Short mmCIF file of C-alpha atoms in Angstrom, two decimals:
data_model
loop_
_atom_site.label_atom_id
_atom_site.label_comp_id
_atom_site.label_asym_id
_atom_site.label_seq_id
_atom_site.Cartn_x
_atom_site.Cartn_y
_atom_site.Cartn_z
CA THR A 1 109.72 31.51 304.30
CA VAL A 2 107.19 32.00 301.53
CA SER A 3 109.84 33.26 299.14
CA ASP A 4 112.07 30.24 299.90
CA TRP A 5 109.16 27.98 299.00
CA VAL A 6 108.47 29.90 295.80
CA ASN A 7 112.16 29.83 294.87
CA SER A 8 112.28 26.06 295.31
CA GLN A 9 109.10 25.68 293.27
CA ALA A 10 110.76 27.76 290.55
CA VAL A 11 113.82 25.49 290.60
CA LEU A 12 111.50 22.52 290.10
CA ALA A 13 109.69 24.32 287.28
CA ASP A 14 113.04 25.01 285.58
CA HIS A 15 114.03 21.39 286.01
CA LEU A 16 110.76 20.35 284.37
CA ASN A 17 111.50 22.90 281.66
CA ILE A 18 108.34 24.89 282.26
CA GLN A 19 108.93 28.35 280.80
CA GLN A 20 105.73 29.99 281.85
CA TRP A 21 102.61 29.04 283.79
CA ALA A 22 99.21 29.88 282.33
CA ALA A 23 98.23 30.73 285.89
CA VAL A 24 99.56 30.49 289.42
CA ILE A 25 96.69 29.96 291.83
CA GLY A 26 96.50 29.85 295.59
CA GLY A 27 94.22 30.39 298.57
CA SER A 28 95.25 31.70 302.01
CA LEU A 29 98.96 30.87 302.52
CA GLY A 30 98.79 29.62 298.93
CA GLY A 31 97.56 33.04 297.84
CA MET A 32 100.66 34.53 299.42
CA GLN A 33 102.78 32.11 297.42
CA ALA A 34 100.93 33.06 294.23
CA MET A 35 101.60 36.73 295.00
CA GLN A 36 105.26 35.98 295.69
CA TRP A 37 105.55 34.14 292.35
CA ALA A 38 104.26 37.21 290.53
CA ILE A 39 106.72 39.45 292.42
CA SER A 40 109.80 37.21 292.22
CA PHE A 41 109.29 35.87 288.69
CA PRO A 42 107.25 38.47 286.81
CA GLU A 43 107.67 36.79 283.41
CA LYS A 44 106.89 33.26 284.61
CA GLN A 45 103.09 33.39 284.59
CA ARG A 46 100.31 35.00 282.59
CA HIS A 47 97.78 35.09 285.39
CA VAL A 48 97.84 35.06 289.16
CA LEU A 49 94.81 34.13 291.25
CA ILE A 50 95.08 35.35 294.85
CA ILE A 51 92.25 33.98 296.95
CA ALA A 52 91.42 34.80 300.59
CA ALA A 53 94.90 36.19 301.21
CA ALA A 54 96.56 39.33 302.58
CA PRO A 55 99.75 41.25 301.78
CA LYS A 56 100.96 40.48 305.31
CA LEU A 57 99.59 39.28 308.64
CA SER A 58 98.14 41.71 311.16
CA ALA A 59 99.25 41.82 314.80
CA GLN A 60 96.10 39.87 315.69
CA ASN A 61 96.94 37.15 313.15
CA ILE A 62 100.46 36.87 314.55
CA ALA A 63 99.07 36.79 318.09
CA PHE A 64 96.82 33.81 317.30
CA ASN A 65 99.77 32.01 315.70
CA GLU A 66 101.91 32.70 318.74
CA VAL A 67 99.30 31.16 321.04
CA ALA A 68 99.23 28.06 318.82
CA ARG A 69 103.03 27.78 318.85
CA THR A 70 103.20 28.30 322.61
CA ALA A 71 100.68 25.50 323.06
CA ILE A 72 102.78 23.11 320.96
CA LYS A 73 106.12 24.07 322.50
CA SER A 74 104.86 23.82 326.06
CA ASP A 75 103.55 20.30 325.57
CA PRO A 76 105.80 17.95 327.61
CA ASP A 77 105.82 15.58 324.62
CA PHE A 78 107.35 18.25 322.37
CA HIS A 79 110.93 17.47 323.51
CA GLU A 80 112.30 20.66 321.92
CA GLY A 81 111.05 19.46 318.54
CA HIS A 82 112.78 16.07 318.71
CA TYR A 83 109.59 14.23 319.64
CA ALA A 84 110.16 11.62 316.93
CA ASP A 85 113.32 10.46 318.74
CA TYR A 86 111.15 9.83 321.79
CA ASN A 87 108.42 8.12 319.81
CA ALA A 88 106.09 10.85 321.00
CA ILE A 89 103.67 13.39 319.49
CA PRO A 90 102.78 16.65 321.29
CA ARG A 91 99.09 15.78 320.97
CA GLN A 92 97.70 18.19 323.54
CA GLY A 93 99.56 21.20 322.18
CA LEU A 94 98.93 20.42 318.54
CA GLY A 95 95.28 19.69 319.31
CA LEU A 96 94.93 23.04 321.08
CA ALA A 97 96.55 24.81 318.13
CA ARG A 98 94.05 23.16 315.82
CA MET A 99 91.05 24.01 318.00
CA LEU A 100 92.10 27.63 318.00
CA GLY A 101 92.85 27.63 314.28
CA HIS A 102 89.47 26.12 313.58
CA ILE A 103 87.69 28.91 315.44
CA THR A 104 89.54 31.57 313.47
CA TYR A 105 88.82 29.89 310.12
CA LEU A 106 85.11 29.96 310.79
CA SER A 107 82.88 32.95 311.40
CA ASP A 108 80.80 33.60 314.48
CA ALA A 109 77.71 33.34 312.27
CA ALA A 110 78.78 30.01 310.73
CA MET A 111 79.45 28.49 314.15
CA GLY A 112 76.17 29.86 315.45
CA GLU A 113 74.27 28.40 312.52
CA LYS A 114 75.95 25.00 312.76
CA PHE A 115 75.99 24.56 316.53
CA GLY A 116 74.36 27.47 318.30
CA ARG A 117 74.15 26.59 321.96
CA GLU A 118 73.04 23.02 321.27
CA LEU A 119 73.92 20.70 324.13
CA ARG A 120 75.91 17.51 323.72
CA TYR A 121 73.73 15.70 326.26
CA ASP A 122 70.20 16.46 327.37
CA ALA A 123 71.19 18.83 330.13
CA ILE A 124 74.07 20.95 331.34
CA GLN A 125 76.58 18.74 333.17
CA TYR A 126 77.98 21.37 335.57
CA GLY A 127 81.46 19.93 335.23
CA TYR A 128 84.49 20.86 333.20
CA ASP A 129 83.77 18.35 330.49
CA VAL A 130 81.81 18.86 327.30
CA ASP A 131 78.44 20.60 327.63
CA PHE A 132 77.89 22.13 324.22
CA GLN A 133 78.07 20.53 320.77
CA ILE A 134 80.62 23.09 319.66
CA GLU A 135 83.01 21.84 322.37
CA SER A 136 82.58 18.25 321.31
CA TYR A 137 83.11 19.21 317.66
CA LEU A 138 86.33 21.07 318.42
CA ARG A 139 87.69 18.17 320.47
CA TYR A 140 86.92 15.74 317.69
CA GLN A 141 88.55 18.02 315.10
CA SER A 142 91.68 18.35 317.19
CA GLU A 143 91.92 14.62 317.87
CA THR A 144 91.75 13.67 314.21
CA PHE A 145 94.10 16.49 313.24
CA VAL A 146 96.95 15.34 315.49
CA GLU A 147 96.97 11.96 313.74
CA HIS A 148 97.61 13.58 310.36
CA PHE A 149 99.62 16.72 310.90
CA ASP A 150 103.16 17.20 312.12
CA ALA A 151 103.82 19.64 314.97
CA ASN A 152 107.13 20.97 313.61
CA THR A 153 105.44 21.63 310.28
CA TYR A 154 102.75 23.59 312.10
CA LEU A 155 105.40 25.73 313.77
CA LEU A 156 107.20 26.28 310.47
CA MET A 157 104.06 27.18 308.53
CA THR A 158 102.84 29.68 311.10
CA LYS A 159 106.25 31.35 311.16
CA ALA A 160 106.25 31.49 307.33
CA LEU A 161 102.86 33.19 307.54
CA ASP A 162 104.10 35.66 310.16
CA TYR A 163 107.23 36.53 308.17
CA PHE A 164 105.46 37.06 304.83
CA ASP A 165 105.71 40.77 304.07
CA PRO A 166 106.99 41.33 300.53
CA ALA A 167 106.59 45.13 300.84
CA GLN A 168 109.25 45.24 303.52
CA GLU A 169 112.02 45.32 300.89
CA PHE A 170 110.22 48.14 299.10
CA GLY A 171 110.01 50.60 301.98
CA HIS A 172 106.64 49.15 303.03
CA ASP A 173 105.12 50.47 299.81
CA LEU A 174 102.84 47.75 298.45
CA ALA A 175 102.28 49.50 295.12
CA LYS A 176 106.04 49.65 294.54
CA THR A 177 106.30 45.99 295.56
CA LEU A 178 103.74 44.90 292.99
CA ALA A 179 104.91 47.33 290.29
CA SER A 180 107.06 44.71 288.54
CA ILE A 181 104.20 42.22 288.19
CA GLN A 182 103.40 41.36 284.58
CA ALA A 183 100.64 38.84 285.20
CA LYS A 184 96.98 39.71 285.04
CA CYS A 185 95.39 39.19 288.43
CA LEU A 186 92.19 37.85 289.92
CA VAL A 187 91.74 38.67 293.61
CA VAL A 188 88.93 37.00 295.55
CA SER A 189 87.77 37.62 299.11
CA PHE A 190 84.87 36.47 301.29
CA THR A 191 82.65 38.79 303.32
CA SER A 192 82.77 36.91 306.65
CA ASP A 193 86.48 36.07 306.51
CA TRP A 194 87.86 37.87 309.56
CA ARG A 195 91.30 36.28 309.35
CA PHE A 196 92.02 37.68 305.90
CA SER A 197 89.17 40.11 305.54
CA PRO A 198 88.02 41.74 302.28
CA GLU A 199 89.82 44.92 303.43
CA ARG A 200 93.13 43.04 303.17
CA SER A 201 92.29 42.05 299.59
CA HIS A 202 91.39 45.66 298.86
CA GLU A 203 94.96 46.59 299.81
CA ILE A 204 96.25 44.23 297.14
CA VAL A 205 93.73 45.38 294.54
CA ASN A 206 94.36 49.06 295.23
CA ALA A 207 98.11 48.62 295.00
CA LEU A 208 97.74 46.79 291.67
CA LEU A 209 95.36 49.40 290.30
CA SER A 210 97.60 52.27 291.37
CA THR A 211 100.37 50.94 289.13
CA GLY A 212 98.00 50.30 286.23
CA LYS A 213 97.83 46.50 286.39
CA GLU A 214 94.94 44.55 284.95
CA VAL A 215 93.10 43.21 287.96
CA THR A 216 89.70 41.62 288.50
CA TYR A 217 88.27 41.64 292.01
CA ALA A 218 85.43 39.54 293.37
CA GLU A 219 84.07 39.82 296.88
CA ILE A 220 81.93 36.79 297.58
CA GLU A 221 79.01 36.97 299.99
CA ALA A 222 79.66 34.02 302.30
CA HIS A 223 79.01 33.29 305.96
CA GLN A 224 81.63 30.53 306.32
CA GLY A 225 84.54 32.76 307.32
CA HIS A 226 88.03 32.06 306.00
CA ASP A 227 87.06 28.46 305.27
CA ALA A 228 84.76 29.76 302.52
CA PHE A 229 87.61 29.57 300.02
CA LEU A 230 87.41 25.77 300.27
CA MET A 231 83.62 25.62 299.95
CA PRO A 232 81.44 24.97 296.90
CA ILE A 233 79.85 28.43 296.91
CA PRO A 234 78.03 28.86 293.57
CA ARG A 235 79.02 32.47 292.81
CA TYR A 236 82.64 31.77 293.80
CA HIS A 237 82.87 28.71 291.57
CA GLU A 238 81.16 30.51 288.69
CA ILE A 239 83.62 33.37 288.81
CA PHE A 240 86.56 31.00 289.18
CA ASN A 241 85.31 28.86 286.33
CA SER A 242 84.71 31.74 283.94
CA TYR A 243 88.13 33.21 284.74
CA MET A 244 89.77 29.84 284.07
CA GLN A 245 87.93 29.63 280.73
CA ARG A 246 89.24 33.04 279.83
CA ILE A 247 92.77 31.84 280.62
CA ALA A 248 92.23 28.70 278.55
CA ALA A 249 90.95 30.76 275.63
CA GLU A 250 93.89 33.17 275.81
CA CYS A 251 96.42 30.36 276.00
CA GLY A 252 94.69 28.49 273.18
CA ALA A 253 94.81 31.61 271.01
CA VAL A 254 98.54 32.00 271.60
CA ALA A 255 99.44 28.34 271.11
CA THR B 1 76.32 30.10 337.72
CA VAL B 2 75.51 33.76 337.27
CA SER B 3 72.16 33.33 339.01
CA ASP B 4 73.84 31.54 341.95
CA TRP B 5 76.18 34.51 342.31
CA VAL B 6 73.31 36.98 342.14
CA ASN B 7 71.32 34.96 344.68
CA SER B 8 74.24 34.99 347.10
CA GLN B 9 74.70 38.73 346.56
CA ALA B 10 71.00 39.15 347.35
CA VAL B 11 71.40 37.17 350.58
CA LEU B 12 74.22 39.50 351.56
CA ALA B 13 72.09 42.54 350.67
CA ASP B 14 69.27 41.21 352.87
CA HIS B 15 71.73 40.61 355.69
CA LEU B 16 72.92 44.21 355.35
CA ASN B 17 69.27 45.25 355.33
CA ILE B 18 69.47 46.90 351.91
CA GLN B 19 65.91 47.06 350.58
CA GLN B 20 66.64 48.49 347.18
CA TRP B 21 69.69 49.52 345.17
CA ALA B 22 69.69 52.87 343.40
CA ALA B 23 71.46 51.05 340.58
CA VAL B 24 73.04 47.70 339.81
CA ILE B 25 75.94 48.19 337.42
CA GLY B 26 78.18 45.75 335.61
CA GLY B 27 80.38 45.31 332.55
CA SER B 28 80.93 42.09 330.61
CA LEU B 29 80.28 39.16 332.99
CA GLY B 30 79.26 41.88 335.45
CA GLY B 31 76.70 43.12 332.93
CA MET B 32 75.23 39.64 332.89
CA GLN B 33 74.98 39.74 336.69
CA ALA B 34 73.28 43.14 336.52
CA MET B 35 70.80 41.72 334.01
CA GLN B 36 70.19 38.70 336.25
CA TRP B 37 69.54 40.97 339.26
CA ALA B 38 66.84 42.79 337.29
CA ILE B 39 65.28 39.48 336.23
CA SER B 40 65.51 37.63 339.57
CA PHE B 41 64.73 40.56 341.87
CA PRO B 42 62.63 43.02 339.88
CA GLU B 43 61.81 45.24 342.87
CA LYS B 44 65.34 45.37 344.27
CA GLN B 45 66.80 48.12 342.08
CA ARG B 46 65.69 51.31 340.40
CA HIS B 47 68.22 51.22 337.59
CA VAL B 48 70.29 48.61 335.85
CA LEU B 49 73.40 49.47 333.82
CA ILE B 50 74.39 46.68 331.42
CA ILE B 51 77.73 47.44 329.78
CA ALA B 52 79.50 45.46 327.03
CA ALA B 53 77.40 42.38 327.72
CA ALA B 54 75.21 39.90 325.86
CA PRO B 55 72.06 37.95 326.70
CA LYS B 56 74.07 34.72 326.22
CA LEU B 57 77.35 33.56 324.70
CA SER B 58 77.58 32.62 321.04
CA ALA B 59 79.06 29.32 319.86
CA GLN B 60 82.27 31.21 319.01
CA ASN B 61 82.49 32.64 322.54
CA ILE B 62 82.00 29.17 324.03
CA ALA B 63 84.60 27.77 321.64
CA PHE B 64 87.25 30.26 322.80
CA ASN B 65 86.43 29.43 326.42
CA GLU B 66 86.73 25.73 325.69
CA VAL B 67 90.21 26.22 324.21
CA ALA B 68 91.25 28.12 327.34
CA ARG B 69 89.89 25.40 329.62
CA THR B 70 91.52 22.65 327.58
CA ALA B 71 94.85 24.48 327.88
CA ILE B 72 94.53 24.66 331.67
CA LYS B 73 93.31 21.10 332.14
CA SER B 74 95.99 19.58 329.92
CA ASP B 75 98.81 21.27 331.84
CA PRO B 76 100.72 18.52 333.72
CA ASP B 77 100.74 20.81 336.77
CA PHE B 78 96.94 20.94 336.86
CA HIS B 79 96.63 17.67 338.83
CA GLU B 80 92.88 17.42 338.19
CA GLY B 81 92.40 20.76 339.91
CA HIS B 82 94.22 19.77 343.11
CA TYR B 83 97.39 21.63 342.16
CA ALA B 84 97.53 23.38 345.55
CA ASP B 85 98.05 19.99 347.22
CA TYR B 86 101.09 19.53 345.01
CA ASN B 87 102.37 23.05 345.62
CA ALA B 88 102.03 23.63 341.86
CA ILE B 89 100.38 26.10 339.51
CA PRO B 90 99.37 25.16 335.94
CA ARG B 91 101.35 28.12 334.62
CA GLN B 92 101.61 27.10 330.99
CA GLY B 93 97.92 26.35 330.61
CA LEU B 94 96.72 29.38 332.53
CA GLY B 95 99.18 31.58 330.62
CA LEU B 96 97.90 30.25 327.30
CA ALA B 97 94.31 30.90 328.39
CA ARG B 98 95.26 34.47 329.23
CA MET B 99 97.08 35.06 325.94
CA LEU B 100 94.04 33.88 324.05
CA GLY B 101 91.68 35.88 326.25
CA HIS B 102 93.77 38.96 325.72
CA ILE B 103 93.53 38.65 321.93
CA THR B 104 89.76 38.37 322.08
CA TYR B 105 89.40 41.37 324.43
CA LEU B 106 91.26 43.61 322.00
CA SER B 107 90.35 44.44 318.43
CA ASP B 108 92.45 43.76 315.37
CA ALA B 109 92.70 47.53 314.89
CA ALA B 110 93.81 48.18 318.48
CA MET B 111 96.52 45.54 318.28
CA GLY B 112 97.63 46.85 314.90
CA GLU B 113 97.83 50.38 316.25
CA LYS B 114 99.70 49.39 319.39
CA PHE B 115 102.11 46.85 317.91
CA GLY B 116 101.64 46.47 314.18
CA ARG B 117 104.41 44.24 312.91
CA GLU B 118 107.05 45.91 315.06
CA LEU B 119 109.95 43.59 315.78
CA ARG B 120 111.21 42.78 319.26
CA TYR B 121 114.82 42.82 318.10
CA ASP B 122 116.33 44.53 315.08
CA ALA B 123 115.76 41.67 312.69
CA ILE B 124 113.71 38.52 312.28
CA GLN B 125 115.28 35.69 314.32
CA TYR B 126 114.15 32.75 312.15
CA GLY B 127 113.58 30.65 315.23
CA TYR B 128 110.51 29.73 317.23
CA ASP B 129 111.11 32.38 319.82
CA VAL B 130 109.79 35.93 319.91
CA ASP B 131 110.11 37.94 316.69
CA PHE B 132 107.34 40.50 316.96
CA GLN B 133 106.51 42.90 319.79
CA ILE B 134 102.99 41.54 319.99
CA GLU B 135 104.41 38.11 320.90
CA SER B 136 106.58 39.55 323.61
CA TYR B 137 103.65 41.56 324.97
CA LEU B 138 101.39 38.49 325.14
CA ARG B 139 104.05 36.45 326.90
CA TYR B 140 104.59 39.17 329.46
CA GLN B 141 100.84 39.50 330.03
CA SER B 142 100.47 35.79 330.55
CA GLU B 143 103.44 35.57 332.91
CA THR B 144 102.17 38.30 335.20
CA PHE B 145 98.61 36.95 335.04
CA VAL B 146 99.50 33.49 336.34
CA GLU B 147 100.96 35.05 339.50
CA HIS B 148 97.65 36.72 340.33
CA PHE B 149 94.86 34.54 339.06
CA ASP B 150 93.72 31.10 340.10
CA ALA B 151 93.28 28.40 337.47
CA ASN B 152 90.20 26.79 339.03
CA THR B 153 88.57 30.22 339.23
CA TYR B 154 89.28 30.69 335.51
CA LEU B 155 87.56 27.39 334.74
CA LEU B 156 84.61 28.28 336.93
CA MET B 157 84.16 31.78 335.48
CA THR B 158 84.29 30.63 331.88
CA LYS B 159 81.70 27.94 332.62
CA ALA B 160 79.48 30.52 334.34
CA LEU B 161 79.77 32.64 331.19
CA ASP B 162 78.93 29.68 328.95
CA TYR B 163 75.91 28.69 331.02
CA PHE B 164 74.40 32.18 331.26
CA ASP B 165 71.20 32.11 329.25
CA PRO B 166 68.29 33.53 331.25
CA ALA B 167 65.91 33.20 328.29
CA GLN B 168 66.20 29.42 328.42
CA GLU B 169 63.56 29.22 331.15
CA PHE B 170 61.25 31.42 329.08
CA GLY B 171 61.18 29.34 325.92
CA HIS B 172 64.19 31.22 324.54
CA ASP B 173 62.08 34.36 324.31
CA LEU B 174 64.24 37.23 325.56
CA ALA B 175 61.36 39.72 325.63
CA LYS B 176 59.38 37.38 327.89
CA THR B 177 62.49 36.91 330.04
CA LEU B 178 62.88 40.63 330.60
CA ALA B 179 59.15 41.36 330.87
CA SER B 180 59.18 41.29 334.68
CA ILE B 181 61.97 43.89 334.96
CA GLN B 182 60.92 47.02 336.83
CA ALA B 183 64.23 48.87 336.70
CA LYS B 184 65.03 51.53 334.16
CA CYS B 185 67.94 50.42 332.02
CA LEU B 186 71.05 51.85 330.45
CA VAL B 187 72.69 49.57 327.89
CA VAL B 188 76.15 50.46 326.54
CA SER B 189 78.15 48.79 323.78
CA PHE B 190 81.39 49.53 321.91
CA THR B 191 81.76 49.48 318.13
CA SER B 192 84.91 47.33 317.90
CA ASP B 193 83.91 44.83 320.60
CA TRP B 194 83.72 41.55 318.68
CA ARG B 195 83.34 39.40 321.79
CA PHE B 196 80.12 41.08 322.86
CA SER B 197 79.34 43.11 319.80
CA PRO B 198 76.82 45.99 319.61
CA GLU B 199 74.44 43.54 317.89
CA ARG B 200 74.28 41.55 321.14
CA SER B 201 73.36 44.71 323.05
CA HIS B 202 70.71 45.45 320.43
CA GLU B 203 69.09 42.12 321.33
CA ILE B 204 68.78 43.28 324.93
CA VAL B 205 67.54 46.75 323.97
CA ASN B 206 65.00 45.41 321.47
CA ALA B 207 63.65 42.90 323.98
CA LEU B 208 63.28 45.65 326.60
CA LEU B 209 61.61 48.01 324.13
CA SER B 210 59.20 45.36 322.91
CA THR B 211 57.78 45.03 326.43
CA GLY B 212 57.60 48.78 326.93
CA LYS B 213 60.51 49.23 329.36
CA GLU B 214 62.32 52.51 329.76
CA VAL B 215 65.73 51.93 328.22
CA THR B 216 68.56 54.21 327.16
CA TYR B 217 71.08 52.83 324.70
CA ALA B 218 74.53 54.19 323.88
CA GLU B 219 76.84 52.74 321.27
CA ILE B 220 80.30 54.15 321.83
CA GLU B 221 82.72 54.59 318.93
CA ALA B 222 85.86 52.88 320.23
CA HIS B 223 88.68 50.93 318.62
CA GLN B 224 89.79 49.11 321.79
CA GLY B 225 87.53 46.07 321.41
CA HIS B 226 85.86 44.52 324.45
CA ASP B 227 88.47 46.13 326.71
CA ALA B 228 86.96 49.52 325.85
CA PHE B 229 84.53 49.18 328.75
CA LEU B 230 87.50 49.60 331.11
CA MET B 231 88.99 52.57 329.26
CA PRO B 232 88.66 56.31 329.93
CA ILE B 233 86.83 57.06 326.68
CA PRO B 234 85.39 60.60 326.96
CA ARG B 235 81.97 59.98 325.40
CA TYR B 236 81.55 56.78 327.43
CA HIS B 237 82.41 58.49 330.70
CA GLU B 238 80.22 61.48 329.90
CA ILE B 239 77.21 59.28 329.26
CA PHE B 240 77.91 57.21 332.34
CA ASN B 241 78.38 60.30 334.44
CA SER B 242 75.22 62.04 333.29
CA TYR B 243 73.19 58.86 333.82
CA MET B 244 74.58 58.52 337.34
CA GLN B 245 73.65 62.13 338.05
CA ARG B 246 70.13 61.41 336.86
CA ILE B 247 69.98 58.46 339.29
CA ALA B 248 71.30 60.63 342.11
CA ALA B 249 68.72 63.31 341.36
CA GLU B 250 65.86 60.78 341.27
CA CYS B 251 66.94 59.14 344.50
CA GLY B 252 67.40 62.50 346.20
CA ALA B 253 63.89 63.54 345.16
CA VAL B 254 62.40 60.38 346.66
CA ALA B 255 64.33 60.46 349.94
#
């Protein structure tokens, strides 16, 4: 789970004799880890940057993950997870999971802009093979992905996402959950991100504000969907950069 | 394709000696057929009711369909479509397609309301099986679906959806495409429908208005997503009902 990961990161930090981070930063599942750091180890960081994340997945998010997992598990090459023993990779299932993931990371507008209804060949083929560029793109993405990503890891990561719900231990009260946080926070969201929409970031911001935390919130106008947090969007990078300079200045002043 | 279907329906109508329909009505893919009727046979209906439809699929729509088709085709029981000869059904692939379809027919809000993060059992299982109610619901939906729906038909229908684009023959000018329509039109959309969003209905309405057609437009507040067009939503049924009464009155007056 996310808190297992954060605990093991904390063990490593202790081993390296790091007393306190200037900032813990993460996007998406990484943003959840950053949030978990601030909850589990309130004194271990000065700042937390939570980018394109949510305090927990919605039923729709879980549903998409479940489709991806079902695709992987029902691949005949999955062998109950022991595919390595059979020298196999569940390519079809993992590829399907990636195709689906890719759609949810992008926005309808971004896909429309990039591909529209452009055809792969000159005319419609009237078969069940590729007609539109978007289909060809998704197939290519899934084929390259299966060479570089492990199916069991995909299952594990989606379950970690599904399980993340730090407020559960606090009677589902997010404000109470975040009340112990000592770090100052920057929360960033992207307008066309429908996987972790701005509304989900508002939940985090509102909970932090309601317990009097110092929080900065930036909602970035972007058409790239969830993927925007990986993109060189000028306003996003400016805000990130200026916040990092503030952290550097604060740490410099203390040191 | 949609226009093949409409042509064959028109042949049947001729055979039955039906000169003119009082109204051609359809929702979703049916709404596309209703639109095609009005385009292909302008004099064959007095009214057209286009519900929860779009003038063509977006790249995102096509992408979801492509994932569904890939799931079906990569099922080992698909046998290149000749599964009946092998006494088989591509259950896994068809079930996956249905799970995915189901997610896109609902809204995030509707799924959240119905299932939220409710657990199937008392506690998280920490396995790759069902944890959340939404997962169990999707599995059940997909299992019952594969008993009643044919995989080749699913492939065919999604391709018909992808190919629908009547404006293509008119230089991608929707107003020009709809210019020959003689029917009066009712267009209905639903606020939380993200598969065929209200914006897509606006395209139809605007094109009709720009060529001076008589068009009534209703945007129904509904949280059920695309599925709303099948639901007993009071305002939706009132509007539908009063429009049908208007048609009845007009037809009665003429007869």
